[in-house]
Amino acid sequence: MTVLRTALRVEAIAWRRSTVQRLATPLLIALVPVASIGLTTLARSGAVGGAGAAKLADYAAGDPATTHLVAAGQILSVAVLMAGGFAVAATFGQPLADGRAGAYFGLTTPRGTLAFARGLVVLGWAAACVAGAVAVTVGASAAVAATTDAPFGPAAWAAAGRALAAGLLAAGLALPFAAVATATRSPLATVGALIGVVGLTQVVVLVGAGAWFPYAVPSLWTGTGGPDAAADVGGAAVAITAAVAPVGAALVVVQWRRLTDV
Amino acid sequence: MDSALLLDDVHHAFGGHRPDARPALSGMSLAVAPGEVVAMIGLNGAGKTTALRVLTGRLRPTSGTARVLGHDPARLPAGAALRFGHVVGAALVDPALTVTENLRVAAELHGVAHAGAGAAASAVAERLDLVPWAHARARALSLGNAQRLGVACAVVHSPAAFVLDEPTSALDPRGVVLVRELVRERAAAGAAVLVSSHHLDEVARVADRVLAVHGGRVVGSLTPDEAELERRFFDLVLAADTAALPAGSRRSA
């Protein structure tokens, strides 16, 4: 446990100082509520017509607070996957690309433990960003509701809970990209794989298999594909999606233990 | 006396068993005893860095034996890792952290207790004159200061054996003296030190023994205080090349 505690402390310092973290944290925590409330306001303003209005139709009805939080969940389910993917591309891929990973050999803190701690730190950071983004959205939405005499009731709280859960699931889906970063030894290739999986997810959803595809589940669960698609996402699919994170973490730990030619 | 650092008949080819495989080590053998500084000199591509990568566990050789403090460096137990340090290529330095943070992190990763990491970091920062940059980010350091920081991170835990690849290549004359004095001090305290370099006059000042490396193996040994070290090195290289030629194509002396 002492070795893991050391690894966690070291990785937390490194992540706190990293440029990726400094950019992504405010973007996630501030832009998600701004976009959620902004899209809802825009949908109800009547200022958007044509195809844009059709895309925003889901945000034009219902109580505003619930809509804000549904939108927040939908945005988070993609944004956190992308942010987490960039984070593991940087933290796992960059040291292998620039040779710094060679310095992790011959340490009392084993490489597998360092990799595990690195994954946990990124996952913890992503989870904190999700919680922060949902909390700020709840606060901003409650303020909007208070000034417009709109309700902020149980439906809004339920939407907040689902946004939080979907965001956490999406954060876990980023961990397998640490294994991609390790295998390719390239942050850019990892980002390419991330974009590829997001594209593949679109195809899987289009052919109707999204309810069982982990990378589609958070988004569909929050209603991106409509209420029917959300209803198709069952507990088993959510459990499978949640299992991606530990599988990804285990894989990257094994990879870092076996690392050679660095 | 047992060797603290050992390579025995190590062979390695990049590209494995493919026809275009490039041999990098061809029977590399060397040993460094506690309290001894051994320098490897050789031309570019001679196999020095590949040998050091094997010795630090970063590269598993095709055949042969590597030992660090009696253990396989690819699976170094914590007790041995606590007594080992190295800089081969990129150092254990995070560009986003300050000098002090990097030294503390390196100390902890090398097994120094959290409570003692600050003192260890301060001591090595003072020894290598890094105190003026203590709060500077590593990415903001000059090349020479960054190299001294890398060396400091490798020895912050006072290892009993350490390996330095080209440790003075970017240093100014004062930095060269600081690193040389550090190496000699640690050796006097019983550490086994293996360094690689292109600079004959520098290795002559720091090493007890100098090994000439060529074609992926040690082709001869030099004593640092002998006259015309450079000529002796090239004689060894030429002799190795001549010996490697087919018998019919050798010119008589």
XYZ file of C-alpha atoms in Angstrom:
515
model
C 0.000 0.000 0.000
C 2.900 2.368 0.703
C 4.126 1.919 -2.860
C 0.653 2.628 -4.278
C 0.295 5.656 -1.981
C 3.637 6.972 -3.245
C 2.617 6.364 -6.853
C -0.730 8.110 -6.341
C 0.944 11.104 -4.694
C 3.515 11.406 -7.479
C 0.967 10.985 -10.253
C -1.409 13.482 -8.649
C 1.335 16.132 -8.539
C 2.251 15.485 -12.163
C -1.369 15.600 -13.329
C -2.123 18.762 -11.337
C 0.722 20.494 -13.161
C -0.027 19.174 -16.650
C -1.165 21.472 -19.422
C -3.885 19.052 -20.561
C -5.453 19.146 -17.093
C -5.202 22.926 -16.873
C -7.030 23.334 -20.161
C -9.589 20.552 -19.847
C -10.795 21.196 -16.295
C -12.264 24.685 -16.842
C -13.570 23.660 -20.253
C -15.520 20.743 -18.789
C -16.757 22.496 -15.666
C -17.711 25.783 -17.308
C -18.634 24.923 -20.869
C -21.018 22.054 -20.050
C -23.425 24.232 -17.998
C -23.071 27.157 -20.403
C -23.851 24.917 -23.385
C -26.725 23.131 -21.610
C -28.497 26.284 -20.517
C -27.564 28.098 -23.722
C -28.991 25.376 -25.991
C -32.214 25.235 -23.978
C -32.607 29.007 -24.092
C -31.826 29.050 -27.815
C -34.346 26.268 -28.529
C -37.085 28.206 -26.743
C -36.223 31.619 -28.150
C -37.656 30.953 -31.614
C -34.479 32.427 -33.091
C -33.454 29.177 -34.777
C -35.413 27.835 -37.703
C -35.199 25.015 -40.249
C -32.874 22.069 -39.621
C -31.401 23.741 -36.547
C -34.819 24.035 -34.937
C -35.517 20.359 -35.630
C -32.228 19.373 -33.935
C -33.069 21.522 -30.917
C -36.711 20.397 -30.737
C -36.080 18.123 -27.730
C -34.868 21.140 -25.753
C -37.863 23.334 -26.637
C -40.424 21.551 -24.465
C -40.766 20.461 -20.838
C -39.665 22.218 -17.705
C -36.423 24.169 -18.300
C -34.468 22.828 -15.317
C -34.955 19.197 -16.351
C -34.053 20.064 -19.929
C -30.866 21.827 -18.776
C -29.765 18.722 -16.903
C -30.738 16.283 -19.649
C -28.672 18.374 -22.074
C -25.786 18.441 -19.575
C -25.832 14.641 -19.398
C -25.833 14.338 -23.185
C -22.921 16.737 -23.579
C -20.956 15.177 -20.723
C -21.294 11.661 -22.135
C -19.222 12.701 -25.150
C -17.111 15.526 -23.689
C -15.767 13.460 -20.784
C -14.844 10.577 -23.073
C -12.950 12.983 -25.325
C -11.259 14.789 -22.410
C -10.368 11.518 -20.706
C -9.064 10.104 -23.973
C -6.829 13.133 -24.503
C -5.704 12.849 -20.876
C -4.570 9.235 -21.166
C -3.051 9.933 -24.588
C -0.895 12.581 -22.919
C -0.082 10.782 -19.678
C 0.577 7.310 -21.078
C 1.590 8.049 -24.667
C 3.852 11.057 -24.288
C 6.448 9.506 -21.904
C 6.723 6.539 -24.271
C 7.058 8.814 -27.292
C 9.762 11.037 -25.782
C 11.661 8.276 -23.961
C 10.877 9.419 -20.406
C 9.255 6.037 -19.767
C 12.759 4.551 -19.777
C 13.406 6.335 -16.491
C 10.571 4.338 -14.868
C 12.745 1.205 -14.936
C 14.739 0.160 -11.898
C 12.590 2.110 -9.429
C 11.294 0.826 -6.094
C 7.852 1.880 -7.340
C 7.047 -0.733 -10.016
C 5.902 0.399 -13.449
C 2.610 -1.492 -13.140
C 1.830 0.373 -9.921
C 2.737 3.684 -11.562
C 0.430 2.881 -14.495
C -2.399 1.884 -12.150
C -1.974 5.078 -10.132
C -1.841 7.158 -13.304
C -5.101 5.629 -14.513
C -6.748 6.173 -11.125
C -5.646 9.805 -11.009
C -7.015 10.518 -14.494
C -10.231 8.658 -13.663
C -10.581 10.545 -10.366
C -9.973 13.836 -12.132
C -12.576 13.057 -14.810
C -15.077 12.020 -12.119
C -14.430 15.260 -10.215
C -14.964 17.258 -13.423
C -18.251 15.431 -14.051
C -19.392 16.146 -10.494
C -18.296 19.771 -10.839
C -20.030 20.245 -14.199
C -23.277 18.712 -12.913
C -23.107 20.761 -9.690
C -22.544 24.011 -11.599
C -25.376 23.132 -13.996
C -27.702 22.373 -11.059
C -26.757 25.676 -9.418
C -27.137 27.716 -12.589
C -30.377 25.992 -13.518
C -31.798 26.520 -10.029
C -30.878 30.203 -10.288
C -32.607 30.441 -13.672
C -35.648 28.637 -12.262
C -35.796 30.988 -9.280
C -35.709 34.098 -11.451
C -38.332 32.814 -13.906
C -40.669 31.137 -11.396
C -40.059 27.832 -13.203
C -40.019 24.603 -11.163
C -36.891 22.776 -10.061
C -38.419 19.525 -8.930
C -37.787 15.783 -8.682
C -37.562 15.375 -12.469
C -34.674 17.840 -12.566
C -32.896 16.035 -9.735
C -33.414 12.709 -11.527
C -31.916 14.184 -14.698
C -28.971 15.477 -12.650
C -28.423 11.994 -11.239
C -28.477 10.427 -14.679
C -26.097 13.110 -16.013
C -23.709 12.306 -13.162
C -23.913 8.542 -13.787
C -23.540 8.899 -17.566
C -20.550 11.202 -17.095
C -18.875 8.711 -14.760
C -19.496 5.884 -17.223
C -17.983 7.996 -20.017
C -14.940 8.744 -17.847
C -14.343 5.015 -17.407
C -14.617 4.456 -21.149
C -11.476 6.557 -21.621
C -9.219 4.105 -19.757
C -8.792 1.567 -22.592
C -7.158 4.356 -24.584
C -4.303 4.199 -22.069
C -3.706 0.700 -23.422
C -3.873 2.077 -26.966
C -1.342 4.784 -26.016
C 0.960 2.135 -24.558
C 0.666 -0.169 -27.553
C 1.199 2.594 -30.126
C 3.633 4.644 -27.990
C 2.087 7.688 -29.624
C -0.317 10.284 -28.214
C -1.416 11.263 -31.718
C -2.227 7.680 -32.691
C -4.238 7.425 -29.459
C -6.246 10.511 -30.321
C -6.783 9.017 -33.781
C -8.107 5.818 -32.208
C -10.364 7.865 -29.939
C -11.852 9.708 -32.906
C -12.207 6.393 -34.723
C -14.171 4.865 -31.834
C -16.452 7.910 -31.654
C -17.091 7.524 -35.396
C -17.656 3.791 -35.043
C -20.144 4.483 -32.258
C -22.199 6.611 -34.641
C -22.314 3.730 -37.116
C -23.264 1.206 -34.415
C -26.093 3.484 -33.242
C -27.288 3.996 -36.822
C -27.609 0.240 -37.364
C -29.576 -0.059 -34.122
C -27.062 -1.902 -31.937
C -26.160 1.063 -29.718
C -28.033 -0.107 -26.642
C -25.393 -2.843 -26.151
C -22.303 -0.980 -27.355
C -20.500 0.479 -24.302
C -19.283 3.589 -26.126
C -22.895 4.418 -27.143
C -24.575 3.574 -23.828
C -23.961 6.806 -21.826
C -25.117 8.991 -24.682
C -28.213 6.922 -25.489
C -29.035 6.537 -21.792
C -29.246 10.310 -21.413
C -31.702 10.542 -24.298
C -29.511 11.604 -27.221
C -31.276 9.084 -29.448
C -34.707 9.934 -28.078
C -36.833 8.416 -25.294
C -37.272 5.038 -26.995
C -33.522 4.546 -27.450
C -32.990 5.594 -23.826
C -35.537 3.028 -22.672
C -33.699 0.307 -24.618
C -30.603 0.752 -22.459
C -31.020 -1.777 -19.679
C -29.183 -2.411 -16.438
C -27.054 -5.130 -18.001
C -25.788 -2.761 -20.708
C -24.936 -0.160 -18.066
C -23.089 -2.813 -16.049
C -21.103 -3.908 -19.111
C -20.226 -0.279 -19.806
C -19.091 0.178 -16.201
C -16.865 -2.909 -16.534
C -14.844 -1.317 -19.347
C -12.845 0.823 -16.886
C -11.459 -2.017 -14.717
C -10.734 -4.107 -17.805
C -8.871 -1.179 -19.374
C -6.948 -0.536 -16.154
C -5.945 -4.197 -15.818
C -4.786 -4.278 -19.425
C -2.585 -1.207 -19.118
C -1.046 -2.462 -15.863
C -0.043 -5.721 -17.576
C 1.340 -3.763 -20.539
C 3.480 -1.542 -18.313
C 4.763 -4.509 -16.324
C 5.910 -6.156 -19.562
C 7.277 -3.010 -21.177
C 10.605 -3.439 -22.963
C 12.721 -1.776 -25.666
C 12.139 1.675 -24.190
C 34.884 -8.844 -5.000
C 31.477 -9.340 -6.667
C 30.576 -6.952 -9.441
C 27.827 -4.468 -8.702
C 27.182 -3.955 -12.417
C 27.721 -6.778 -14.867
C 27.192 -7.578 -18.522
C 28.357 -11.015 -19.608
C 28.515 -11.977 -23.283
C 25.438 -9.951 -24.163
C 24.189 -10.107 -27.728
C 21.356 -8.105 -29.185
C 20.113 -7.328 -32.661
C 17.415 -4.814 -33.441
C 14.933 -6.455 -35.760
C 15.084 -9.856 -34.055
C 15.641 -12.739 -36.456
C 14.659 -10.835 -39.604
C 17.192 -10.867 -42.466
C 17.682 -7.109 -42.115
C 18.286 -7.334 -38.337
C 20.967 -4.909 -37.185
C 23.379 -6.278 -34.573
C 23.927 -3.753 -31.782
C 25.717 -5.867 -29.182
C 28.070 -8.706 -30.144
C 29.358 -10.279 -26.953
C 29.451 -7.218 -24.718
C 31.046 -8.027 -21.369
C 31.986 -5.653 -18.591
C 31.993 -5.543 -14.820
C 32.086 -2.689 -12.335
C 33.064 -3.333 -8.739
C 31.848 -1.331 -5.731
C 33.893 1.843 -5.324
C 34.972 1.818 -8.970
C 34.235 4.274 -11.786
C 34.353 2.659 -15.209
C 33.926 4.667 -18.384
C 32.873 3.350 -21.778
C 34.091 5.283 -24.775
C 33.227 4.597 -28.346
C 32.168 6.085 -31.641
C 28.539 6.793 -32.445
C 26.697 3.506 -32.903
C 29.348 1.491 -31.054
C 26.721 -0.003 -28.723
C 27.305 2.033 -25.547
C 23.713 3.205 -25.057
C 22.272 -0.186 -26.048
C 24.505 -1.805 -23.413
C 23.285 0.694 -20.820
C 19.668 0.052 -21.791
C 20.216 -3.653 -21.193
C 21.883 -2.929 -17.871
C 18.963 -0.776 -16.740
C 16.363 -3.398 -17.716
C 14.907 -1.305 -20.518
C 15.902 -3.739 -23.236
C 15.868 -7.525 -22.970
C 18.897 -8.817 -24.885
C 18.759 -11.673 -27.364
C 21.236 -13.577 -25.202
C 23.692 -13.036 -22.371
C 23.466 -11.992 -18.769
C 22.921 -8.597 -17.140
C 23.108 -8.095 -13.384
C 22.598 -5.079 -11.157
C 23.617 -5.681 -7.557
C 23.277 -9.394 -8.289
C 19.794 -9.204 -9.825
C 18.267 -9.257 -13.291
C 17.701 -5.549 -14.047
C 14.472 -6.311 -15.928
C 12.989 -7.657 -12.676
C 14.858 -5.672 -10.063
C 13.464 -6.326 -6.575
C 12.607 -3.272 -4.461
C 15.589 -3.774 -2.148
C 18.007 -3.610 -5.084
C 16.103 -0.824 -6.844
C 16.466 1.291 -3.710
C 20.238 1.115 -4.252
C 20.289 1.722 -8.015
C 20.028 4.838 -10.180
C 20.423 5.667 -13.849
C 20.147 8.276 -16.558
C 20.119 6.785 -20.030
C 18.512 9.129 -22.520
C 15.593 10.999 -20.974
C 15.895 11.401 -17.204
C 13.305 10.884 -14.479
C 12.210 14.501 -14.900
C 8.719 15.835 -15.552
C 9.009 19.082 -17.538
C 5.873 20.492 -15.859
C 7.247 20.144 -12.310
C 9.684 22.464 -10.607
C 13.246 21.408 -9.824
C 12.356 20.796 -6.158
C 9.209 18.857 -7.052
C 11.122 16.700 -9.509
C 13.791 15.901 -6.937
C 11.205 15.023 -4.274
C 9.270 12.856 -6.722
C 12.468 11.098 -7.836
C 13.449 10.492 -4.209
C 10.071 8.939 -3.406
C 9.999 6.806 -6.556
C 13.476 5.569 -5.624
C 12.168 4.473 -2.236
C 13.031 7.405 0.034
C 10.260 7.825 2.632
C 7.911 10.787 2.097
C 9.191 12.422 5.299
C 12.808 12.228 4.123
C 12.295 13.170 0.479
C 12.553 16.906 1.099
C 15.908 16.602 2.851
C 17.267 14.283 0.158
C 16.102 16.705 -2.536
C 17.681 19.704 -0.799
C 20.992 17.908 -0.303
C 21.409 16.899 -3.939
C 20.158 20.283 -5.203
C 22.848 21.953 -3.133
C 25.499 19.453 -4.218
C 24.818 20.058 -7.918
C 24.194 23.790 -7.492
C 20.541 23.654 -8.508
C 19.290 25.795 -5.588
C 18.964 29.020 -7.660
C 16.489 27.177 -9.919
C 14.659 25.346 -7.123
C 11.280 26.840 -8.034
C 11.760 26.919 -11.808
C 9.830 24.499 -13.978
C 12.079 21.846 -15.510
C 10.916 22.838 -18.988
C 12.254 26.349 -18.401
C 15.797 25.196 -17.565
C 18.726 25.541 -19.921
C 19.982 22.301 -21.472
C 22.905 22.147 -19.055
C 20.809 22.765 -15.943
C 18.260 20.214 -17.158
C 21.049 17.658 -17.546
C 22.314 18.363 -14.025
C 18.735 17.953 -12.763
C 18.546 14.576 -14.511
C 21.752 13.420 -12.834
C 20.486 14.757 -9.492
C 17.221 12.782 -9.862
C 19.225 9.608 -10.535
C 21.391 9.929 -7.416
C 19.005 11.678 -4.991
C 18.699 8.440 -2.977
C 22.499 7.912 -2.759
C 22.546 4.674 -4.776
C 25.180 1.984 -4.345
C 25.380 1.569 -8.116
C 24.476 3.942 -10.908
C 24.731 4.334 -14.637
C 25.084 7.632 -16.489
C 24.931 7.939 -20.271
C 26.812 10.980 -21.539
C 26.277 12.809 -18.244
C 28.260 15.907 -19.186
C 27.407 16.307 -22.879
C 25.509 19.596 -22.404
C 27.323 20.955 -19.355
C 29.516 24.026 -19.102
C 32.990 23.551 -17.563
C 31.699 24.248 -14.055
C 28.857 21.754 -14.486
C 31.340 19.155 -15.740
C 33.425 19.635 -12.587
C 30.338 19.378 -10.340
C 29.226 16.092 -11.903
C 32.781 14.735 -11.905
C 33.198 15.549 -8.205
C 29.833 13.988 -7.418
C 30.778 10.783 -9.245
C 34.143 10.578 -7.481
C 32.538 11.259 -4.071
C 29.941 8.534 -4.554
C 32.611 6.095 -5.712
C 34.752 6.968 -2.674
C 31.693 6.137 -0.563
C 31.589 2.690 -2.188
C 29.280 3.166 -5.168
C 29.878 1.391 -8.458
C 29.594 3.842 -11.344
C 29.417 3.192 -15.068
C 29.493 6.191 -17.398
C 29.582 6.446 -21.154
C 31.118 9.306 -23.046
C 32.646 10.489 -26.288
C 35.034 12.782 -24.446
C 38.348 11.075 -23.797
C 39.842 13.847 -21.702
C 36.767 13.957 -19.476
C 36.668 10.198 -18.873
C 40.376 10.278 -18.179
C 39.645 12.634 -15.276
C 36.714 10.753 -13.770
C 37.301 7.036 -14.419
C 39.457 4.368 -12.803
C 39.257 2.263 -15.956
C 38.289 3.116 -19.512
C 36.732 0.518 -21.812
C 36.907 1.046 -25.553
C 33.646 -0.094 -27.146
C 33.405 -0.827 -30.841
C 31.131 -3.000 -32.935
C 28.922 -3.860 -29.981
C 31.638 -5.179 -27.665
C 34.556 -4.105 -25.515
C 37.653 -4.179 -27.716
C 40.183 -3.119 -25.144
C 40.902 -1.421 -21.870
C 42.791 1.806 -21.288
C 44.193 3.340 -18.154
C 43.130 6.955 -17.744
C 46.614 8.247 -16.992
C 48.372 6.725 -19.990
C 49.825 9.038 -22.587
C 48.095 9.664 -25.904
C 44.791 8.176 -24.834
C 43.134 9.221 -28.076
C 45.727 7.489 -30.252
C 45.490 4.349 -28.090
C 41.703 4.354 -28.476
C 41.913 4.594 -32.250
C 44.571 1.865 -32.302
C 42.123 -0.432 -30.509
C 39.305 0.476 -32.891
C 41.520 -0.092 -35.929
C 42.748 -3.413 -34.570
C 39.166 -4.532 -33.973
C 38.128 -3.524 -37.480
C 41.155 -5.247 -39.008
C 40.497 -8.426 -37.050
C 36.922 -8.407 -38.277
C 37.973 -8.324 -41.964
C 38.236 -11.594 -43.904
C 41.824 -12.889 -43.735
C 42.524 -12.318 -47.433
C 41.567 -8.670 -47.384
C 43.823 -7.600 -44.478
C 46.803 -5.446 -45.313
C 50.068 -6.414 -43.700
C 51.421 -3.820 -41.259
